[in-house]
Amino acid sequence: MSNTITIDGNTVPFEDGQTIMEAATAAGVYIPHLCHHPEFTPHGSCKLCTVNVNGRNCSACTFPAMEGQNVLNNTRELTDDRRKITQMLFVEGNHLCPGCEKTGNCQLQAVAYHLNMLDNHFPHFYPSRELDASHAEVMIDHNRCIFCTLCVRASQQKDGKDVFAISGRGLNKHLIINSQSGLLKDTDLEATDEAAHICPTGAILIKRTGYQVPIGERIYDHKQIDQVSLETEHPRHGE
Amino acid sequence: MASKIRVATTSLAGCFGCHMSFLDIDERMLQLAEVVEFGRSPINDIEHCTNCDIGLIEGGVCNSENVHVLREFRKNCKILVAVGACAINGGLPAMRNFIPLEECLAEAYLDGIGVENPQIPSDPELPLLLDKVRPIHEVVKIDYFLPGCPPSADVFWKFLTDLLDGREPSLSYELVHYD
Ligand code: SF4
Ligand code: SF4
Ligand code: FES
């Protein structure tokens, strides 16, 4: 067997055990994503990576590549769906980019730019969420959390700790901190932990590092996330 | 000569930064003035919006007057445009949404540092505050959105020239910013 799939009509090889996302990335095809990160077990929660496989929509980051798959990725319809999903992520939290240190470096914002999202479309929830600045070096602003669980996975899988978890469902879903007080200062999180740096949004920030790079000169100010993502996330490429 | 395209502008719960950025089109304003005339706008002090082609709205809605002005614009403009972060998502004024209105007023007019003669203003001429600052698309139908805090002069220029030349307005990657 040749082990190939097609993505938007182009032949893409895959290795057994690879997901559609992994096969695509290795072949230099960008599939928009937020909760996927090549170093961690896929989580499949943000649905931004939705592709159409032989007529059915599924998440590219969790779906195994299999012989005979015709995958649609870059279509008008999927782009529209992904824009709607991104708009929902924006109205579900509180994303006031002009006042956010992550602006220009934020993957949520970058995906929105990439999808040419000009408005939030839906009514805003304006949920009431906390800011935890108790830790000496790391702060967490829950207003900007999109529940991608990357900090949860990074803490467990990379740092060998267990600082974060997701609790509750649906509208009540929220990120919790594993300490008696529920505060970041009472965990063993350190500023050098992967979990402190993995957040795709401005929810987890390192203190006293703000605005070192001026707005206008940041990662996504002039470069689209598809390019950045393929340059930096190629699994085991360029090693 | 065909009659000029009428453009109206206003700032609701905004800081006039979007208007300043619009004026940053600089000498291109002369080019614009050849085909455009201004209806109600802080630029000319005309008080009401009548029979306009394009309405540019800066800022979200934070009080009853904002709602009235916004509805007047919707009624009198063929095309209504949300300009800037505040019009689109409430922007920084929406940061008060997480504090009960009573506490906001108390902090500003009763308990705040340096307040003299503490009292909550209640003149009947003052518009009543809404409990939350809202983006304008939650109140009326909006036709186009120009993101940015503020959108750059080039965004205004690209959008208006697209419209005036009869093209569907579109913003390239470089022109789309939320900050
Ligand atoms: S986390 Fe990203 S999208 Fe949210 S406010 Fe910050 S820059 Fe904007
Ligand atoms: S804090 Fe950041 S990394 Fe953690 S779940 Fe929220 S968005 Fe994801
Ligand atoms: S990237 Fe696949 S669901 Fe989030």
Coordinates of C-alpha atoms and ligand atoms in Angstrom, one line a residue:
Chain A
M1 CA 0.0 0.0 0.0
S2 CA 1.2 3.4 -0.8
N3 CA 0.0 5.2 2.4
T4 CA -1.2 8.4 0.8
I5 CA -4.2 10.6 1.3
T6 CA -5.3 13.6 -0.7
I7 CA -5.7 17.0 0.8
D8 CA -7.6 19.5 -1.4
G9 CA -6.7 17.2 -4.3
N10 CA -3.0 17.0 -3.6
T11 CA -1.4 13.7 -2.7
V12 CA 0.1 13.7 0.8
P13 CA 2.0 10.7 2.2
F14 CA 1.5 9.4 5.7
E15 CA 3.1 7.0 8.1
D16 CA 1.0 4.5 10.0
G17 CA -0.2 6.0 13.3
Q18 CA -0.1 9.6 12.0
T19 CA -3.1 11.8 12.3
I20 CA -4.3 13.9 9.4
M21 CA -2.8 16.9 11.1
E22 CA 0.6 15.3 11.4
A23 CA 0.6 14.1 7.8
A24 CA -0.4 17.5 6.6
T25 CA 2.2 19.4 8.7
A26 CA 4.9 17.1 7.5
A27 CA 3.9 17.8 3.9
G28 CA 3.9 21.6 4.5
V29 CA 0.1 21.9 4.5
Y30 CA -1.3 24.2 7.2
I31 CA -4.6 23.2 8.9
P32 CA -5.7 25.9 11.4
H33 CA -5.5 24.8 15.0
L34 CA -5.3 26.1 18.5
C35 CA -5.5 23.1 21.0
H36 CA -3.1 21.0 18.9
H37 CA 0.6 21.1 19.6
P38 CA 3.0 18.6 18.0
E39 CA 4.7 17.8 21.3
F40 CA 1.6 16.8 23.2
T41 CA -1.2 14.2 23.1
P42 CA -4.0 15.6 20.9
H43 CA -7.0 16.9 22.8
G44 CA -9.5 17.6 20.0
S45 CA -11.4 20.3 21.8
C46 CA -11.3 23.6 19.8
K47 CA -12.6 22.1 16.5
L48 CA -10.7 24.7 14.6
C49 CA -8.9 21.9 12.7
T50 CA -12.2 20.6 11.3
V51 CA -11.7 19.1 7.9
N52 CA -14.0 17.2 5.6
V53 CA -13.0 13.5 5.2
N54 CA -14.9 11.7 2.5
G55 CA -17.9 13.8 3.1
R56 CA -17.8 13.9 6.9
N57 CA -16.4 16.6 9.1
C58 CA -13.9 15.6 11.7
S59 CA -11.0 17.0 13.7
A60 CA -7.7 16.6 11.8
C61 CA -5.7 16.6 15.1
T62 CA -7.3 13.5 16.4
F63 CA -8.4 11.6 13.2
P64 CA -5.9 9.0 12.0
A65 CA -4.8 9.2 8.4
M66 CA -6.0 6.2 6.4
E67 CA -5.6 5.1 2.9
G68 CA -8.3 6.3 0.6
Q69 CA -9.1 9.5 2.5
N70 CA -10.1 12.5 0.4
V71 CA -9.6 15.4 2.7
L72 CA -10.9 18.9 2.1
N73 CA -9.1 21.6 4.1
N74 CA -8.9 24.9 2.4
T75 CA -12.5 25.5 1.2
R76 CA -14.8 28.5 1.5
E77 CA -17.2 26.5 3.6
L78 CA -14.6 25.2 6.1
T79 CA -13.1 28.7 6.4
D80 CA -16.5 30.1 7.2
D81 CA -17.1 27.4 9.8
R82 CA -13.7 28.1 11.4
R83 CA -14.3 31.8 11.4
K84 CA -17.6 31.1 13.3
I85 CA -15.8 28.9 15.8
T86 CA -13.2 31.6 16.4
Q87 CA -15.9 34.2 16.8
M88 CA -17.5 32.0 19.5
L89 CA -14.1 31.7 21.3
F90 CA -13.9 35.5 21.3
V91 CA -17.4 36.2 22.7
E92 CA -17.1 33.3 25.2
G93 CA -14.2 35.0 27.0
N94 CA -13.2 38.6 27.4
H95 CA -10.7 39.5 24.6
L96 CA -9.9 43.1 24.6
C97 CA -6.8 43.0 22.5
P98 CA -5.7 46.6 22.8
G99 CA -5.2 46.0 26.5
C100 CA -3.6 42.6 26.3
E101 CA 0.2 42.0 26.5
K102 CA -0.1 39.1 24.1
T103 CA -1.5 41.1 21.2
G104 CA 0.6 40.4 18.1
N105 CA 2.0 37.2 19.6
C106 CA -1.4 35.6 20.3
Q107 CA -2.4 32.5 18.3
L108 CA -6.1 33.0 18.9
Q109 CA -5.8 36.5 17.4
A110 CA -3.5 35.3 14.6
V111 CA -6.0 32.6 13.6
A112 CA -8.7 35.2 13.5
Y113 CA -6.5 37.5 11.3
H114 CA -5.7 34.5 9.1
L115 CA -9.4 33.8 8.7
N116 CA -10.0 37.5 7.9
M117 CA -12.4 37.7 10.9
L118 CA -13.5 41.4 11.1
D119 CA -16.1 41.2 13.8
N120 CA -17.3 38.9 16.6
H121 CA -20.7 38.4 15.1
F122 CA -22.3 36.8 18.2
P123 CA -23.6 38.6 21.3
H124 CA -20.9 38.9 23.9
F125 CA -21.1 36.9 27.1
Y126 CA -18.9 39.3 29.1
P127 CA -18.4 36.5 31.7
S128 CA -17.0 37.4 35.1
R129 CA -13.6 35.8 35.4
E130 CA -10.7 36.1 37.8
L131 CA -7.2 37.3 37.4
D132 CA -4.6 35.5 39.6
A133 CA -1.5 37.5 40.1
S134 CA -0.5 35.8 43.3
H135 CA 2.5 33.9 41.9
A136 CA 5.8 35.8 42.1
E137 CA 6.7 35.3 38.4
V138 CA 3.7 34.0 36.5
M139 CA 0.2 35.5 36.2
I140 CA -3.0 34.0 34.8
D141 CA -5.8 36.0 33.4
H142 CA -8.8 33.7 33.1
N143 CA -10.6 36.2 30.9
R144 CA -8.4 35.0 28.0
C145 CA -8.4 31.3 28.6
I146 CA -9.9 29.2 25.7
F147 CA -9.6 25.9 27.6
C148 CA -7.3 24.4 25.0
T149 CA -5.7 22.4 27.9
L150 CA -2.2 22.9 26.6
C151 CA -1.0 24.1 30.0
V152 CA -2.6 21.1 31.6
R153 CA -0.8 18.7 29.2
A154 CA 2.5 20.6 29.3
S155 CA 2.5 20.5 33.1
Q156 CA 1.8 16.8 33.2
Q157 CA 3.7 15.5 30.2
K158 CA 6.7 17.8 30.1
D159 CA 7.2 19.4 33.6
G160 CA 6.2 16.2 35.5
K161 CA 3.9 18.3 37.6
D162 CA 0.1 18.7 37.7
V163 CA -0.5 22.4 38.1
F164 CA -3.6 22.9 35.9
A165 CA -6.9 21.1 35.2
I166 CA -10.2 21.8 33.5
S167 CA -13.3 21.6 35.7
G168 CA -17.0 21.9 34.9
R169 CA -18.8 21.6 31.5
G170 CA -20.3 23.8 28.9
L171 CA -20.8 27.3 30.1
N172 CA -19.4 26.4 33.5
K173 CA -16.1 25.1 32.1
H174 CA -13.1 26.7 33.7
L175 CA -9.5 26.3 34.3
I176 CA -8.6 25.4 37.9
I177 CA -5.3 25.5 39.7
N178 CA -4.3 22.5 41.7
S179 CA -3.6 23.9 45.2
Q180 CA -5.5 24.1 48.4
S181 CA -6.1 27.8 48.0
G182 CA -6.7 27.5 44.3
L183 CA -4.0 30.1 43.8
L184 CA -1.0 29.9 41.5
K185 CA 1.4 30.9 44.3
D186 CA 0.6 27.7 46.2
T187 CA 1.6 25.4 43.4
D188 CA 5.1 24.2 42.4
L189 CA 4.8 26.1 39.1
E190 CA 8.1 27.8 38.1
A191 CA 8.6 30.4 35.4
T192 CA 10.9 28.1 33.5
D193 CA 8.2 25.4 33.2
E194 CA 6.9 24.6 29.8
A195 CA 3.4 25.1 31.1
A196 CA 4.2 28.7 31.9
H197 CA 5.1 29.3 28.2
I198 CA 2.7 27.1 26.2
C199 CA -0.4 29.2 26.4
P200 CA -1.6 30.2 22.8
T201 CA -3.4 33.2 24.2
G202 CA -2.6 35.9 26.8
A203 CA -4.1 33.9 29.7
I204 CA -0.7 32.8 31.1
L205 CA 2.0 35.5 31.1
I206 CA 5.4 35.8 32.6
K207 CA 5.7 38.8 34.8
R208 CA 8.1 41.6 34.2
T209 CA 8.6 40.6 30.5
G210 CA 5.8 42.7 29.1
Y211 CA 6.1 45.0 26.1
Q212 CA 9.8 44.1 25.5
V213 CA 8.9 43.7 21.8
P214 CA 6.8 46.8 20.7
I215 CA 3.4 46.3 19.1
G216 CA 3.8 46.3 15.4
E217 CA 7.0 44.2 15.5
R218 CA 5.5 41.1 17.0
I219 CA 5.3 37.5 15.5
Y220 CA 2.0 37.8 13.6
D221 CA 2.1 41.6 12.9
H222 CA 3.5 40.9 9.4
K223 CA 3.6 37.1 9.1
Q224 CA 0.6 34.9 8.9
I225 CA 0.1 32.0 11.3
D226 CA 0.1 29.4 8.6
Q227 CA 3.7 30.3 7.7
V228 CA 4.8 30.6 11.3
S229 CA 3.2 27.4 12.3
L230 CA 4.8 25.4 9.5
E231 CA 8.2 26.9 10.2
T232 CA 8.1 26.1 13.9
E233 CA 5.8 23.1 14.3
H234 CA 7.2 20.7 11.8
P235 CA 7.4 17.6 13.9
R236 CA 11.0 16.3 14.0
H237 CA 11.8 18.2 10.9
G238 CA 15.0 20.2 10.7
E239 CA 16.4 18.5 13.8
Chain B
M1 CA -21.7 66.2 -12.0
A2 CA -23.4 63.4 -10.1
S3 CA -24.4 64.3 -6.6
K4 CA -21.9 63.6 -3.9
I5 CA -21.9 60.6 -1.6
R6 CA -23.0 61.6 1.8
V7 CA -21.0 60.3 4.8
A8 CA -22.0 60.8 8.4
T9 CA -19.8 59.9 11.4
T10 CA -20.2 59.8 15.2
S11 CA -18.4 58.7 18.3
L12 CA -20.5 56.9 20.9
A13 CA -18.6 55.3 23.8
G14 CA -15.3 55.9 22.1
C15 CA -12.3 58.2 22.6
F16 CA -12.3 59.9 19.2
G17 CA -9.1 58.0 18.4
C18 CA -10.8 56.5 15.3
H19 CA -11.8 59.9 14.1
M20 CA -8.3 61.1 14.5
S21 CA -7.0 58.1 12.6
F22 CA -9.5 58.9 9.8
L23 CA -8.1 62.4 9.6
D24 CA -4.7 60.8 9.2
I25 CA -5.6 60.1 5.6
D26 CA -4.1 63.6 5.4
E27 CA -4.0 65.1 1.9
R28 CA -6.1 62.3 0.6
M29 CA -9.0 64.1 2.3
L30 CA -9.0 66.5 -0.6
Q31 CA -9.4 63.7 -3.0
L32 CA -12.2 62.3 -0.9
A33 CA -13.9 65.7 -0.7
E34 CA -14.3 65.7 -4.5
V35 CA -16.8 62.8 -4.3
V36 CA -18.0 62.9 -0.7
E37 CA -19.8 65.5 1.5
F38 CA -20.3 65.1 5.2
G39 CA -23.6 64.8 6.9
R40 CA -23.7 64.8 10.7
S41 CA -20.2 64.5 12.1
P42 CA -18.0 66.0 14.8
I43 CA -15.9 67.4 11.9
N44 CA -18.7 69.9 11.0
D45 CA -21.0 70.0 14.0
I46 CA -24.1 69.1 12.0
E47 CA -26.5 67.8 14.7
H48 CA -28.6 65.2 13.0
C49 CA -28.1 62.4 10.5
T50 CA -30.3 62.7 7.5
N51 CA -30.3 60.9 4.3
C52 CA -26.8 59.6 4.2
D53 CA -25.1 56.9 2.1
I54 CA -22.5 55.8 4.6
G55 CA -22.5 56.1 8.4
L56 CA -19.3 55.5 10.3
I57 CA -19.8 54.6 14.0
E58 CA -17.0 54.8 16.5
G59 CA -17.4 53.4 20.0
G60 CA -19.9 51.0 21.6
V61 CA -23.1 51.9 23.4
C62 CA -22.8 52.8 27.1
N63 CA -25.9 55.0 27.7
S64 CA -29.4 55.8 26.4
E65 CA -28.2 58.6 24.2
N66 CA -25.8 56.3 22.4
V67 CA -28.7 54.0 21.6
H68 CA -30.8 56.9 20.2
V69 CA -27.9 58.2 18.0
L70 CA -27.1 54.7 16.8
R71 CA -30.8 54.2 15.8
E72 CA -30.9 57.5 14.0
F73 CA -27.9 56.6 12.0
R74 CA -29.3 53.2 11.1
K75 CA -32.6 54.8 10.0
N76 CA -30.8 57.4 7.8
C77 CA -27.7 55.6 6.4
K78 CA -27.8 53.1 3.6
I79 CA -24.6 51.5 4.8
L80 CA -23.7 51.4 8.5
V81 CA -20.1 50.7 9.5
A82 CA -18.7 49.7 12.9
V83 CA -15.4 51.4 13.2
G84 CA -12.8 50.3 15.7
A85 CA -12.5 47.9 18.6
C86 CA -15.1 49.6 20.8
A87 CA -17.8 49.6 18.2
I88 CA -17.0 45.9 17.4
N89 CA -16.7 44.4 20.9
G90 CA -17.2 47.2 23.5
G91 CA -13.4 47.8 23.7
L92 CA -11.8 49.1 26.8
P93 CA -15.0 50.9 28.1
A94 CA -16.4 47.4 28.3
M95 CA -13.9 46.7 31.1
R96 CA -16.5 48.2 33.4
N97 CA -18.9 45.3 32.5
F98 CA -17.3 43.2 35.2
I99 CA -18.0 45.7 38.0
P100 CA -21.6 46.4 39.0
L101 CA -22.8 49.8 37.8
E102 CA -23.5 51.0 41.3
E103 CA -19.9 50.3 42.4
C104 CA -18.6 52.1 39.3
L105 CA -20.6 55.2 40.1
A106 CA -19.7 55.1 43.8
E107 CA -16.0 54.9 43.0
A108 CA -16.2 57.8 40.5
Y109 CA -18.5 60.1 42.4
L110 CA -18.6 59.1 46.0
D111 CA -15.6 57.2 47.4
G112 CA -12.9 57.9 44.9
I113 CA -9.7 59.6 45.8
G114 CA -10.0 63.4 45.6
V115 CA -13.8 63.5 45.2
E116 CA -15.3 66.7 46.6
N117 CA -19.0 67.3 47.3
P118 CA -19.7 63.6 46.7
Q119 CA -23.0 62.9 44.8
I120 CA -24.1 60.8 41.9
P121 CA -25.0 63.2 39.0
S122 CA -28.7 63.0 38.3
D123 CA -29.5 65.9 36.1
P124 CA -32.4 64.9 33.9
E125 CA -30.4 66.1 30.9
L126 CA -27.8 63.4 31.5
P127 CA -28.3 60.2 29.6
L128 CA -28.8 57.2 31.7
L129 CA -26.0 54.6 31.8
L130 CA -26.7 51.1 30.5
D131 CA -25.8 48.3 32.9
K132 CA -23.2 47.1 30.4
V133 CA -21.3 48.6 27.5
R134 CA -22.4 46.8 24.3
P135 CA -21.0 46.5 20.8
I136 CA -23.2 48.2 18.2
H137 CA -24.1 45.1 16.3
E138 CA -26.0 43.9 19.3
V139 CA -28.4 46.9 18.9
V140 CA -28.7 47.5 15.1
K141 CA -27.8 45.7 11.9
I142 CA -24.2 46.6 10.9
D143 CA -23.1 46.2 7.3
Y144 CA -19.3 46.4 7.6
F145 CA -16.6 46.2 10.3
L146 CA -13.3 48.0 10.4
P147 CA -11.2 46.5 13.2
G148 CA -8.3 48.2 15.0
C149 CA -7.7 50.4 18.0
P150 CA -7.8 52.5 16.0
P151 CA -8.0 51.2 12.4
S152 CA -5.2 52.8 10.5
A153 CA -5.8 55.7 8.0
D154 CA -5.1 53.2 5.3
V155 CA -8.0 51.0 6.5
F156 CA -10.4 54.0 6.1
W157 CA -8.9 54.8 2.8
K158 CA -9.1 51.3 1.4
F159 CA -12.6 50.8 2.7
L160 CA -14.0 54.0 1.4
T161 CA -12.3 53.9 -2.0
D162 CA -13.5 50.3 -2.4
L163 CA -17.1 51.4 -1.7
L164 CA -16.9 54.5 -3.8
D165 CA -15.4 52.6 -6.8
G166 CA -18.2 50.1 -6.5
R167 CA -16.0 47.2 -5.3
E168 CA -16.9 44.9 -2.4
P169 CA -14.7 46.3 0.4
S170 CA -12.0 43.9 1.6
L171 CA -9.1 44.3 3.9
S172 CA -5.8 42.4 3.4
Y173 CA -3.9 40.7 6.2
E174 CA -1.7 43.8 6.8
L175 CA -4.7 46.0 7.3
V176 CA -6.4 43.7 9.9
H177 CA -5.4 44.4 13.5
Y178 CA -7.3 44.3 16.7
D179 CA -4.8 46.5 18.5
Ligands
SF4_1 S1 -5.5 36.6 24.4 FE1 -5.3 37.1 22.2 S2 -7.3 37.4 21.4 FE2 -7.4 37.5 23.7 S3 -7.2 39.7 24.2 FE3 -5.1 38.8 24.2 S4 -4.4 39.2 22.1 FE4 -6.6 39.4 22.0
SF4_2 S1 -4.6 29.0 30.3 FE1 -3.9 29.1 28.1 S2 -3.0 27.1 27.8 FE2 -4.2 26.9 29.6 S3 -6.2 26.1 28.9 FE3 -6.3 28.3 29.0 S4 -5.8 29.0 26.9 FE4 -5.1 26.9 27.1
FES3 S1 -6.7 21.7 16.9 FE1 -7.9 20.0 16.5 S2 -9.6 20.3 17.8 FE2 -8.2 21.9 18.4

